[in-house]
Backbone as a ProteinNet text record, in pm:
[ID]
protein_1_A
[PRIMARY]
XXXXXXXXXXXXXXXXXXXXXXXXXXXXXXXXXXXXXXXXXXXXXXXXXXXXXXXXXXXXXXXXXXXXXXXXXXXXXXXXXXXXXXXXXXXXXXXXXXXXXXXXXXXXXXXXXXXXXXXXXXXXXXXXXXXXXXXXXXXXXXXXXXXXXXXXXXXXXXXXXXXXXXXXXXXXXXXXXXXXXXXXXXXXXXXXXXXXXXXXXXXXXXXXXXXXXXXXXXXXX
[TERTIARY]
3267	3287.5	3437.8	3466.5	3625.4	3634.5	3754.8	3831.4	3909.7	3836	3888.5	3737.6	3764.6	3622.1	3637.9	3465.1	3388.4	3309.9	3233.7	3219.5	3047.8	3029.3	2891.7	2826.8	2693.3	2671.6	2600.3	2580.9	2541.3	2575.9	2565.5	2579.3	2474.3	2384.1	2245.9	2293	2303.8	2348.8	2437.5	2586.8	2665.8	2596.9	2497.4	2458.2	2319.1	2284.3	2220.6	2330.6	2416.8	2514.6	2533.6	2602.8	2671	2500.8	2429	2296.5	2276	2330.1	2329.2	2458.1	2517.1	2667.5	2609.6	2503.5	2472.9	2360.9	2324.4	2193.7	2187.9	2256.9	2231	2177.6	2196.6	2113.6	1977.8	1951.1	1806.2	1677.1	1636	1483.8	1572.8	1678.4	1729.7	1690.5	1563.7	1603.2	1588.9	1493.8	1554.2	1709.4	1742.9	1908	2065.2	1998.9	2096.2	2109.8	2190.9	2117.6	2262	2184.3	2335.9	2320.9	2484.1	2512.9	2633.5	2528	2584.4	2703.5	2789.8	2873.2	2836.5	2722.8	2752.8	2820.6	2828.2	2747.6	2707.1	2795.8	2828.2	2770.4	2827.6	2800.9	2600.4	2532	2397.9	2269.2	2349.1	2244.4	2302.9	2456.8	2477.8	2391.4	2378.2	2320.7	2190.5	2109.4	1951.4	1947.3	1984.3	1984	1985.9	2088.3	2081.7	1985.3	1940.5	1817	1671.9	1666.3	1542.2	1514.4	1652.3	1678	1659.5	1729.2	1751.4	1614.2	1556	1495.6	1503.5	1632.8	1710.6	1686.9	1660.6	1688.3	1816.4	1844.2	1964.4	1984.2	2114.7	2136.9	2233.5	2282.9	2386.4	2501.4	2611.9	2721.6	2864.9	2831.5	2879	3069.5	3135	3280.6	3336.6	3436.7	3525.1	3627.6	3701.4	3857.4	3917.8	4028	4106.9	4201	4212.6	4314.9	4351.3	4474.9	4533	4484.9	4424.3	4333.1	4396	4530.4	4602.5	4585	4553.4	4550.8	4432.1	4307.6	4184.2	4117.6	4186.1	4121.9	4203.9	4339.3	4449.1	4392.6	4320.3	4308.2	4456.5	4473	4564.8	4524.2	4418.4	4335.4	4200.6	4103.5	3970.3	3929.1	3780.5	3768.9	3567	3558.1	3419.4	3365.6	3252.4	3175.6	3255.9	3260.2	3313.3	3397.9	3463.5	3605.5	3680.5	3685.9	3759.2	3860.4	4011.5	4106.7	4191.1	4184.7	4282.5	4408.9	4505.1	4610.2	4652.9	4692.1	4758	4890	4918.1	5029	5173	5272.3	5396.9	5500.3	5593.9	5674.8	5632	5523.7	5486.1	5364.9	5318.1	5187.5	5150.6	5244.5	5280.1	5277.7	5338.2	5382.4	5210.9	5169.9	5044.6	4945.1	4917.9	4849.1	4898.9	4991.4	5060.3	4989.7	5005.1	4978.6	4819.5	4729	4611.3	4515.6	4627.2	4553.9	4610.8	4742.3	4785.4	4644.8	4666.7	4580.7	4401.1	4387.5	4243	4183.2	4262.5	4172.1	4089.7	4157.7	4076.1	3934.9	3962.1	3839	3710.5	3768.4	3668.5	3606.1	3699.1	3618.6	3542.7	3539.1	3490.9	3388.6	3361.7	3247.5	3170	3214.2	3137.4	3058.4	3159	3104.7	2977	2975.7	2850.5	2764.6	2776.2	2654.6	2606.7	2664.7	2623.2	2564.2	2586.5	2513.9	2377.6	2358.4	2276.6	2165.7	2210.5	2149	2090.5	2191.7	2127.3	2069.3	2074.3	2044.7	2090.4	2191.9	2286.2	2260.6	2218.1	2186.8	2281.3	2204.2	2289.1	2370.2	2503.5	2579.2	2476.5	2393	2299.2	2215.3	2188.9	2057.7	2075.2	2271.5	2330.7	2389	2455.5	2480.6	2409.4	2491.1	2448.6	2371.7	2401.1	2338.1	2451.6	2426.7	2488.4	2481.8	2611.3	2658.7	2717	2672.1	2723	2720	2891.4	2916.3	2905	2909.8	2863.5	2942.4	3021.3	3039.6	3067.1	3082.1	3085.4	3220.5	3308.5	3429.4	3572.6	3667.5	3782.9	3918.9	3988	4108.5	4175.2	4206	4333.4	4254.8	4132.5	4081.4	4043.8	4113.6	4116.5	3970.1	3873	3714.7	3641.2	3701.7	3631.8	3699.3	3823.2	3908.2	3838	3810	3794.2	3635.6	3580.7	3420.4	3412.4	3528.1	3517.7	3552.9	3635.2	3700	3583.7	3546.2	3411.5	3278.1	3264.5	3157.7	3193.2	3321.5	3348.6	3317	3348.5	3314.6	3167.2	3083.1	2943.6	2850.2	3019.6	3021.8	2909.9	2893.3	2758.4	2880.5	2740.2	2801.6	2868	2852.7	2966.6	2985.6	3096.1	3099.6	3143.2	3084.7	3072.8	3148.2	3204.7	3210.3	3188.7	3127.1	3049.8	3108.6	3155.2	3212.2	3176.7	3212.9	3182.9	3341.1	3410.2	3590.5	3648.9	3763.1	3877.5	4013.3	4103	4239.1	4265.6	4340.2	4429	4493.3	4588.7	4644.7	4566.3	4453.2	4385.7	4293.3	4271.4	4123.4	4238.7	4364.7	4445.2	4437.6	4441.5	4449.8	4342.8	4187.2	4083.4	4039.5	4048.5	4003.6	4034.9	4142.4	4194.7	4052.6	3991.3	3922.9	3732.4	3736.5	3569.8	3585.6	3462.4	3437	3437.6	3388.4	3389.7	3403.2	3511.7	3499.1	3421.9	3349.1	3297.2	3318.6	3428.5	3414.7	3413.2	3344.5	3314.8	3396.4	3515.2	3648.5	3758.7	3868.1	3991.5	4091.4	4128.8	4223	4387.2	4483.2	4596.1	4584.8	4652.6	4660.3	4534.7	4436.5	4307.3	4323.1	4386	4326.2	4196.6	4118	4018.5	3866.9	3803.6	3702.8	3567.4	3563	3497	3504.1	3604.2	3639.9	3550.8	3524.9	3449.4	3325.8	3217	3111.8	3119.2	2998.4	2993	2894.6	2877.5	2766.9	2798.2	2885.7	2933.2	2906.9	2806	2747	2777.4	2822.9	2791.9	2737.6	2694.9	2564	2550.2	2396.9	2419.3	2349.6	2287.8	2216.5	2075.8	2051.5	1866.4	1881.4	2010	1985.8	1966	2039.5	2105.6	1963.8	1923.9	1783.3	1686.4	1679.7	1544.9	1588.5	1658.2	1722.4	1672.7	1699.9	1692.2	1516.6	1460.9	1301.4	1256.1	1298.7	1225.5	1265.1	1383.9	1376.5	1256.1	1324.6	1241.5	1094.4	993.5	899.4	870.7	937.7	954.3	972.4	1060.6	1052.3	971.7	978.9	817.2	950.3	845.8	933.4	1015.9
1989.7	2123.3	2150.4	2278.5	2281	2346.6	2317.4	2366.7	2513.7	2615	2742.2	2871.8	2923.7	2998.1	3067.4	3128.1	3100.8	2974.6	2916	2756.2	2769.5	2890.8	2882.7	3022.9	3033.1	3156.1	3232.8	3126.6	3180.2	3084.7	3143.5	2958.5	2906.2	2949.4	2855.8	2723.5	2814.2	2692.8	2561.3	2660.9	2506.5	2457.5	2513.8	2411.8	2322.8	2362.9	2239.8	2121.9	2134.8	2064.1	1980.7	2071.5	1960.8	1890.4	1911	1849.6	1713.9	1704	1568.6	1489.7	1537	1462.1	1388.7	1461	1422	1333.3	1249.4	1260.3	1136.3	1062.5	940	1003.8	1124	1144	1216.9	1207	1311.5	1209.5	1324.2	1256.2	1195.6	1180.2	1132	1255.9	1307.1	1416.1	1391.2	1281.4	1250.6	1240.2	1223.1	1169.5	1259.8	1377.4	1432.7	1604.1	1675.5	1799.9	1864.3	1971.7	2042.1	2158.1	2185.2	2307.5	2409.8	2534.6	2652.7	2704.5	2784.7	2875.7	3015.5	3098.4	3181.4	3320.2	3389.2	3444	3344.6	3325.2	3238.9	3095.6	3043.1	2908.9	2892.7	2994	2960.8	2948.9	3051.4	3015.4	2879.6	2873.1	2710.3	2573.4	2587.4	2487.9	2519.4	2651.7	2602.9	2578.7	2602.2	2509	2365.9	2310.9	2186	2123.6	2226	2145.5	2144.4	2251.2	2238.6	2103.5	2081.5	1955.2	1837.3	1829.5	1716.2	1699.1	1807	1715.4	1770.8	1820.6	1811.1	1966.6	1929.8	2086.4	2131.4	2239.3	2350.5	2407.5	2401.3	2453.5	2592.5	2695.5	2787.6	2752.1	2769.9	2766.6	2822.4	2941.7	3068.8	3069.7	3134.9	3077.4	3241.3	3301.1	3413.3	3382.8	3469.6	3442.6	3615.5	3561.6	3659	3720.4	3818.7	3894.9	4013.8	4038.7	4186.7	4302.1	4420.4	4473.5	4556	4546.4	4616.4	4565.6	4402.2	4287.5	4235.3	4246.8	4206.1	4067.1	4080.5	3926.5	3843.2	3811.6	3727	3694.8	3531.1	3516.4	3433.1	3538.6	3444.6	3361.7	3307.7	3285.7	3274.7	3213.6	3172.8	3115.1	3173.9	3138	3046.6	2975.7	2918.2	2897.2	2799.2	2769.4	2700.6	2676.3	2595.9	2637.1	2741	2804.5	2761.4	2747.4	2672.4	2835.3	2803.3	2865.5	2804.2	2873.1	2817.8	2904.2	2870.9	2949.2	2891.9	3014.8	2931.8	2857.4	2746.4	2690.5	2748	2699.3	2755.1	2786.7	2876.5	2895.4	3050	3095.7	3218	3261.4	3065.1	3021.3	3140	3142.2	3174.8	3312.4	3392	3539.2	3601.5	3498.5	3545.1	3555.8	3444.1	3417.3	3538.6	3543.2	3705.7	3814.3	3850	3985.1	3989.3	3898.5	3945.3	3889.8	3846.7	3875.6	3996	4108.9	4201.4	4251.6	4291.8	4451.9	4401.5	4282.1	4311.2	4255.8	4203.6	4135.3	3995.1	3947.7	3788.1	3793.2	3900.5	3964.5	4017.6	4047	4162.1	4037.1	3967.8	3846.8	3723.8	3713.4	3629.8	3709.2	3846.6	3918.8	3910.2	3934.4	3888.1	3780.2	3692	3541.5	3495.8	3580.4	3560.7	3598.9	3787.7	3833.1	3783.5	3673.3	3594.4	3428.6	3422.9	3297.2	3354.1	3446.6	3489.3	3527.6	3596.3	3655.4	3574.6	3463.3	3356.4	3243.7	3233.6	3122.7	2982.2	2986.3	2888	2764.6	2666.2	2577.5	2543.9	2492.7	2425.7	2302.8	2271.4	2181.7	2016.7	2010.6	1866.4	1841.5	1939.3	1936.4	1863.5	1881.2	1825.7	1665.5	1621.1	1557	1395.5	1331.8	1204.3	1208.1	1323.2	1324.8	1313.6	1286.1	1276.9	1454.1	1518.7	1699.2	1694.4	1763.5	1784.9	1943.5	2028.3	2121.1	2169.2	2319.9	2388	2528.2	2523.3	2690.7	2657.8	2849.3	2847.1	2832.1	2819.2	2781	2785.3	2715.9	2743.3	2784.1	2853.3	2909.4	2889.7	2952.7	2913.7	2825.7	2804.8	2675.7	2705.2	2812.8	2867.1	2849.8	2906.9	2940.1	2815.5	2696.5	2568.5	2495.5	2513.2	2418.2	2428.2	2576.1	2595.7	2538.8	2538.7	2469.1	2350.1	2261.8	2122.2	2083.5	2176	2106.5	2153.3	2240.7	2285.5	2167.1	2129	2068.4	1903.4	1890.8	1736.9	1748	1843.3	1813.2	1759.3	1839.2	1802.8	1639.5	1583.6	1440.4	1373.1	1408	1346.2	1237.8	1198.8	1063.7	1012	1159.6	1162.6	1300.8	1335.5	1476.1	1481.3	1554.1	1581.1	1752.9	1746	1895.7	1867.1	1984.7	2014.3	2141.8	2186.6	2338	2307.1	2395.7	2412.9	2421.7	2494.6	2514.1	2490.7	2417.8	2451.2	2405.6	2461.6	2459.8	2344.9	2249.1	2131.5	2123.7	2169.9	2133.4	2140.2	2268	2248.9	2158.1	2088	1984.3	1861.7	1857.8	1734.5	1775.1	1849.1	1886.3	1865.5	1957.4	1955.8	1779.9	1720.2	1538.9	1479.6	1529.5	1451.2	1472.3	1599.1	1609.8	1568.7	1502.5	1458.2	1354.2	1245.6	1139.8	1135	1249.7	1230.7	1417.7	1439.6	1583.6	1555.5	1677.6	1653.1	1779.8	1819.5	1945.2	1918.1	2018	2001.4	2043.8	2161.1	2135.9	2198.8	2100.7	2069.8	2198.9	2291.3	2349.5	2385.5	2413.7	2441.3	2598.8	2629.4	2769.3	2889.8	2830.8	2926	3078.6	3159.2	3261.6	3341.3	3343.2	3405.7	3320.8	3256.7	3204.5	3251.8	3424.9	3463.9	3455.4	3465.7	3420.7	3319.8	3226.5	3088.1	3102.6	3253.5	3272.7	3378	3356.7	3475.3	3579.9	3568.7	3680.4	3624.1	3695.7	3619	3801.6	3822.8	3951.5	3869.7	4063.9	4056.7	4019.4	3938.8	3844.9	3980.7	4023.8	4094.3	3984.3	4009.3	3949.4	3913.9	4034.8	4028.8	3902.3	3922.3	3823.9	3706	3648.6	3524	3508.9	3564.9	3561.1	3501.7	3579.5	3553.9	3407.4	3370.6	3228.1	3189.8	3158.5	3105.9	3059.1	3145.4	3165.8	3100.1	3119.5	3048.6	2903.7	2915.8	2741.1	2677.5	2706.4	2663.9	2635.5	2728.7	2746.4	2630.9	2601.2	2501.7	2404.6	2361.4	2240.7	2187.4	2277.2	2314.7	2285.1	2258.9	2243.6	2103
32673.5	32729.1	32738.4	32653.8	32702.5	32822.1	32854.9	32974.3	32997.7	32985.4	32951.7	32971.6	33063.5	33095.6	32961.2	32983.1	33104	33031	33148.9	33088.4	33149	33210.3	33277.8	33212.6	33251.4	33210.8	33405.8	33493.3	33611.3	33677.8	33856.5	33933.5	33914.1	33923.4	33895.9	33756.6	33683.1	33563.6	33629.5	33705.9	33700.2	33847.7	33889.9	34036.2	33935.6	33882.6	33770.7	33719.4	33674.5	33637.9	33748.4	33865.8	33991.1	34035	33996.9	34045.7	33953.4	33834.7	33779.9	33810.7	33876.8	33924.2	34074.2	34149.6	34296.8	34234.4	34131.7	34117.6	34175.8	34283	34304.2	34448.5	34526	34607.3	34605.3	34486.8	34452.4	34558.4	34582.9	34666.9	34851.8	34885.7	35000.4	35110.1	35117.1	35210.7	35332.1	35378	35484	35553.2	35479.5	35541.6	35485.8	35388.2	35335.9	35314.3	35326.4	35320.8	35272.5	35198.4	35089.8	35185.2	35229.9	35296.6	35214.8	35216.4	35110.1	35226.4	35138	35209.9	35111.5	35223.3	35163.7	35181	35061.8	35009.6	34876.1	34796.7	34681	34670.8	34737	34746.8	34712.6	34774.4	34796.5	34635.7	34559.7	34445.9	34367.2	34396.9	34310.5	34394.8	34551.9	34581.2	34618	34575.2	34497.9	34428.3	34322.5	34211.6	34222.2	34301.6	34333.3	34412.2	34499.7	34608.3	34499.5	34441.5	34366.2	34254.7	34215.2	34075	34175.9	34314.3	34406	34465.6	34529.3	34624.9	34777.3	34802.7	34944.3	34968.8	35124.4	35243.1	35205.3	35239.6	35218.9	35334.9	35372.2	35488	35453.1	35517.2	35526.1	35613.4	35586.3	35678	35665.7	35730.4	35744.6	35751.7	35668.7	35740.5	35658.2	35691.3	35697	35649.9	35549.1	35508.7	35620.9	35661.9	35718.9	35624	35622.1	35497.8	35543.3	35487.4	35529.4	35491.4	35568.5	35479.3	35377.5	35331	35200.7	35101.6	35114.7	34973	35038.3	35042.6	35109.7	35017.9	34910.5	34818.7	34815.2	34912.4	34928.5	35103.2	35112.3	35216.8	35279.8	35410.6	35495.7	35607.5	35630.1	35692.5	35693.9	35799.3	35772.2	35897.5	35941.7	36052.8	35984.2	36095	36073.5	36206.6	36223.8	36362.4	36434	36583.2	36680.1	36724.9	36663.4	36730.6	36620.6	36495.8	36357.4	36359.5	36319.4	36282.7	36209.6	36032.3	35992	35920	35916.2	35835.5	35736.4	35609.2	35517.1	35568.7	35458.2	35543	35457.1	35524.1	35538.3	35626	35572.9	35720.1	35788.8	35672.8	35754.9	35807.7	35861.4	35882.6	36032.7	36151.8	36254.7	36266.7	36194	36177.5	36134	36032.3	35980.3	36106.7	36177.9	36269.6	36388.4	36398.6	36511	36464.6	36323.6	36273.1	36253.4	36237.5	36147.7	36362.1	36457.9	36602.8	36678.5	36658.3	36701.8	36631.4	36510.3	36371.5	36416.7	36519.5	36511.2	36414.1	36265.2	36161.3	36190.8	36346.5	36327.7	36369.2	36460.6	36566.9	36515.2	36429.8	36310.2	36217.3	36159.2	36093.6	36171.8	36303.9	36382.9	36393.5	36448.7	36470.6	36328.4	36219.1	36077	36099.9	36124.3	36117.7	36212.6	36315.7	36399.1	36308.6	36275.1	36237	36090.9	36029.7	35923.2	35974.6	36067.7	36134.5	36173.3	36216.4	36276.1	36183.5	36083.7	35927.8	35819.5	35859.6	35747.1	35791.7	35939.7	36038.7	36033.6	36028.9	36023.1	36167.9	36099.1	36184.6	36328.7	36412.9	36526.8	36453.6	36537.7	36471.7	36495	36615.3	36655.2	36516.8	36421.6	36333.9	36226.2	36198	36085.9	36136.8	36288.5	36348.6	36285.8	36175.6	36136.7	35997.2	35955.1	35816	35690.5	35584.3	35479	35434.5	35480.1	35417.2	35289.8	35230.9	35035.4	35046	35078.6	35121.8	34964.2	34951.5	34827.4	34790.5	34731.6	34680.7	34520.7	34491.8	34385.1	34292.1	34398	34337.9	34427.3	34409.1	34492.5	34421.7	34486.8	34454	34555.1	34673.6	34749	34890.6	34857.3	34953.7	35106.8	35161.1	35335.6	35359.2	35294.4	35359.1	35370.7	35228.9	35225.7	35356	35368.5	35408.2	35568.3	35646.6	35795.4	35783.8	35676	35678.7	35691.3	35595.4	35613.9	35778.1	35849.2	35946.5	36045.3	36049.6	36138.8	36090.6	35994	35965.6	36047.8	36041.9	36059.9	36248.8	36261.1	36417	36480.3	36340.5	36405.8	36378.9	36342.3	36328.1	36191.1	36109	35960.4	35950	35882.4	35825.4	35705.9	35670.1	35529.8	35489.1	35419.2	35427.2	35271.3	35222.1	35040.4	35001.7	34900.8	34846.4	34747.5	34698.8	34521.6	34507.3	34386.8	34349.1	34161.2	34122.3	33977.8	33917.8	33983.8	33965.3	34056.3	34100.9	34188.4	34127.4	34214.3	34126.5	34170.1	34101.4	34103.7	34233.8	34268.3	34389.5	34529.6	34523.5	34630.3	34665.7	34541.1	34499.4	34600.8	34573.6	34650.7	34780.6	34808.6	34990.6	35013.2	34962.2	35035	35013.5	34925	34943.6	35020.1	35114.8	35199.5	35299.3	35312.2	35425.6	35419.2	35282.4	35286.9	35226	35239.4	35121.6	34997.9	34971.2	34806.4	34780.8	34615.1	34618	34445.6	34414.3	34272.6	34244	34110.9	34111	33926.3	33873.7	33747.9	33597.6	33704.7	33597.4	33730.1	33695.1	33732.9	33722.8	33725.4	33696.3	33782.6	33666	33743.8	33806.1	33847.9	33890	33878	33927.8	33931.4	34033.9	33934.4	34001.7	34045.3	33997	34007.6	33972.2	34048.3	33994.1	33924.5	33958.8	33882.6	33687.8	33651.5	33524.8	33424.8	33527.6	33546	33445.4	33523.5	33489.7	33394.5	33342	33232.5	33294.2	33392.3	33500.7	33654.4	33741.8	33879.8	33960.8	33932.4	34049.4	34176.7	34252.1	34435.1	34457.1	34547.5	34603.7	34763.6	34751.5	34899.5	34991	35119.4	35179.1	35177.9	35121.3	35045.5	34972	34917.1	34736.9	34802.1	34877.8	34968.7	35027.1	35106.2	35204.3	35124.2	34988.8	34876.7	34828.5	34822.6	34771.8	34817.8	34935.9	35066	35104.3	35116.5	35153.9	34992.6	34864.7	34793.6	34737.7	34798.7	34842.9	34966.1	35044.6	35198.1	35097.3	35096.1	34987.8	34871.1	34794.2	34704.8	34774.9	34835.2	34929.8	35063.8	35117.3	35216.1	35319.3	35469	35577.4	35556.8
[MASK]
+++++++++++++++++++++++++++++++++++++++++++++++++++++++++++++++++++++++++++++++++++++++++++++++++++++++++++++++++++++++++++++++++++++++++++++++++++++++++++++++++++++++++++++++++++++++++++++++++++++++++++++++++++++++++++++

């Protein structure tokens, strides 16, 4: 496979893919459970729960952004009270401006009403399980990064990321924060991970929900 999108034709496809990379946990469902971030994250890891074996969880997390450049996250909020900023020297100023303008507030209130929407587990449910976190791709890392650190609180016993793309330098930061990262191509300077796919539609909440319910379904309780 070369290295040059698009390299997929849907997430479903590359969450088939990252599903033969996990395949040493296929059938572990007792003890292991893939958690989507969605919106995105959720059809790459049905795909994976259906090939695996494994429950699917949701876990909800917010990028904070200025609303003039709204696809440049400066920030990212998740469960537990998680706050993160990009880093830098204008880590501080960012964190001032996006809690004066009301943007953190507004994305924390998101972040409920997507816990709530997609039913995002209690942190006790995941507490000692083997997590294999899920999206469909990374670029500047903020949304994965406040998930990994929210997820580690609820203490599992190992903490996994699966993506289909992320850029090179962030793939070095975010490893620092799980056991193992598996991402299925490497890149330098990823702008845009839609690129990736050769079909990367809005995901609304219906779409996400229907995933969702026909997993549960396929896998039973």
């Amino acid at each position: 496979m070369k290295n040059r999108p698009p390299l997929w034709t849907s997430r479903h496809q590359a969450g088939r893919a990252l599903a033969e990379v996990f395949a040493d946990r296929q059938g572990h469902c007792r003890d292991t459970t893939l958690v989507a971030l969605p919106r995105g994250g959720v059809p790459v890891a049905a795909a994976m729960a259906s090939r695996l074996g494994l429950p699917l969880a949701t876990w909800s997390v917010r990028k904070v952004a200025d609303p003039a450049s709204p696809e440049v996250a400066i920030g990212a909020v998740a469960a537990g009270g998680v706050v993160v900023w990009r880093n830098g020297h204008g880590a501080i100023r960012r964190a001032t401006t996006a809690t004066t303008h009301g943007w953190l507030r507004a994305q924390q209130e998101e972040l409920r009403r997507r816990q709530h929407r997609f039913g995002d587990p209690p942190g006790d449910r995941l507490r000692g399980r083997h997590l294999i976190v899920v999206d469909d791709g990374i670029a500047t890392g903020m949304t994965v990064k406040a998930a990994l650190v929210s997820l580690r609180q609820v203490e599992p016993a190992t903490l996994s990321l699966a993506v289909p793309v992320v850029d090179r330098a962030v793939a070095d930061e975010l490893g620092r924060l799980v056991e193992r990262i598996e991402a299925l191509a490497v890149v330098d300077d990823l702008q845009a991970v839609g690129m990736w796919f050769e079909h990367f539609e809005q995901l609304s909440d219906e779409a996400v929900l229907a995933l969702l319910h026909g997993c549960r379904q396929q896998l039973g309780p």
